[in-house]
Amino acid sequence: MRDLSARQMAVLLTVFLTAPPHTVRGLAQILKVSKPAITRALDRLGALDLVRRRTDEADRRSVLVQRTVRGSVFLHEFGETITAAARAVDRG
């Protein structure tokens, strides 16, 4: 499993758990961080193919953030890891 910072994970979860469309500006508002902080997180997430950025055809000044299959698989596996850990704790 890849190591992501807390901010990168917050951006990834926001993209996958809230309804699209997602923009850098919108993510910054939701997460209460600066647009450059979102851009840095998206740089890493994009390099790992967990999300994808593209220019909004309706407003060329805006960048849309999209989900990827690899991002969906990553979060599914992450969820399974959390579930397995919780079961292990319950068995104690």
Tab-separated table of C-alpha atoms in Angstrom:
chain	number	residue	atom	x	y	z
A	1	MET	CA	0.000	0.000	0.000
A	2	ARG	CA	1.258	3.466	-0.839
A	3	ASP	CA	2.121	5.978	1.865
A	4	LEU	CA	-0.017	9.095	1.651
A	5	SER	CA	0.076	12.122	3.905
A	6	ALA	CA	-2.991	13.005	5.922
A	7	ARG	CA	-3.740	15.872	3.527
A	8	GLN	CA	-3.380	13.640	0.454
A	9	MET	CA	-5.714	11.083	2.023
A	10	ALA	CA	-8.210	13.820	2.931
A	11	VAL	CA	-8.234	15.065	-0.663
A	12	LEU	CA	-8.597	11.529	-2.026
A	13	LEU	CA	-11.454	10.682	0.339
A	14	THR	CA	-13.215	13.957	-0.429
A	15	VAL	CA	-13.027	13.295	-4.167
A	16	PHE	CA	-14.393	9.770	-3.765
A	17	LEU	CA	-16.969	10.331	-1.017
A	18	THR	CA	-18.604	13.550	-2.187
A	19	ALA	CA	-20.539	14.131	-5.375
A	20	PRO	CA	-18.625	15.538	-8.352
A	21	PRO	CA	-17.690	17.833	-9.937
A	22	HIS	CA	-14.582	18.625	-7.906
A	23	THR	CA	-12.356	21.626	-8.473
A	24	VAL	CA	-9.156	22.763	-6.815
A	25	ARG	CA	-11.036	25.793	-5.458
A	26	GLY	CA	-13.898	23.656	-4.166
A	27	LEU	CA	-11.595	21.134	-2.480
A	28	ALA	CA	-9.683	23.980	-0.835
A	29	GLN	CA	-12.947	25.387	0.554
A	30	ILE	CA	-14.201	22.008	1.802
A	31	LEU	CA	-10.904	21.090	3.471
A	32	LYS	CA	-10.168	24.667	4.635
A	33	VAL	CA	-6.657	24.771	3.157
A	34	SER	CA	-5.026	26.865	0.457
A	35	LYS	CA	-5.301	26.117	-3.253
A	36	PRO	CA	-1.504	25.552	-3.456
A	37	ALA	CA	-1.816	22.910	-0.706
A	38	ILE	CA	-4.513	21.132	-2.735
A	39	THR	CA	-2.379	21.392	-5.867
A	40	ARG	CA	0.600	19.773	-4.099
A	41	ALA	CA	-1.624	16.936	-2.842
A	42	LEU	CA	-3.085	16.477	-6.327
A	43	ASP	CA	0.413	16.382	-7.832
A	44	ARG	CA	1.218	13.338	-5.689
A	45	LEU	CA	-2.186	11.694	-6.151
A	46	GLY	CA	-1.988	12.259	-9.902
A	47	ALA	CA	1.525	10.784	-10.091
A	48	LEU	CA	0.113	7.653	-8.426
A	49	ASP	CA	-2.912	7.689	-10.806
A	50	LEU	CA	-5.297	7.875	-7.841
A	51	VAL	CA	-7.024	10.953	-9.295
A	52	ARG	CA	-6.859	12.780	-12.602
A	53	ARG	CA	-7.014	16.491	-13.419
A	54	ARG	CA	-8.411	17.998	-16.586
A	55	THR	CA	-9.412	21.427	-17.751
A	56	ASP	CA	-13.121	22.174	-17.502
A	57	GLU	CA	-14.312	22.624	-21.081
A	58	ALA	CA	-17.140	24.918	-19.901
A	59	ASP	CA	-14.727	27.192	-17.984
A	60	ARG	CA	-11.142	26.845	-19.180
A	61	ARG	CA	-9.886	28.649	-16.051
A	62	SER	CA	-11.153	25.821	-13.857
A	63	VAL	CA	-9.491	22.450	-13.310
A	64	LEU	CA	-11.692	19.432	-12.614
A	65	VAL	CA	-10.486	16.596	-10.397
A	66	GLN	CA	-11.754	13.183	-11.413
A	67	ARG	CA	-11.789	9.747	-9.845
A	68	THR	CA	-9.739	6.906	-11.340
A	69	VAL	CA	-10.128	3.153	-11.223
A	70	ARG	CA	-6.763	2.875	-9.466
A	71	GLY	CA	-7.976	5.331	-6.812
A	72	SER	CA	-11.128	3.294	-6.295
A	73	VAL	CA	-9.108	0.079	-5.924
A	74	PHE	CA	-6.708	1.792	-3.500
A	75	LEU	CA	-9.561	2.960	-1.262
A	76	HIS	CA	-11.254	-0.441	-1.407
A	77	GLU	CA	-8.031	-2.148	-0.284
A	78	PHE	CA	-7.498	0.510	2.381
A	79	GLY	CA	-11.007	-0.150	3.710
A	80	GLU	CA	-10.314	-3.878	3.837
A	81	THR	CA	-7.116	-3.225	5.792
A	82	ILE	CA	-9.019	-1.081	8.318
A	83	THR	CA	-11.753	-3.732	8.656
A	84	ALA	CA	-9.194	-6.503	9.200
A	85	ALA	CA	-7.390	-4.435	11.841
A	86	ALA	CA	-10.658	-3.714	13.641
A	87	ARG	CA	-11.514	-7.424	13.680
A	88	ALA	CA	-8.083	-8.243	15.098
A	89	VAL	CA	-8.601	-5.707	17.887
A	90	ASP	CA	-12.065	-7.097	18.645
A	91	ARG	CA	-10.633	-10.610	18.981
A	92	GLY	CA	-8.061	-9.083	21.258
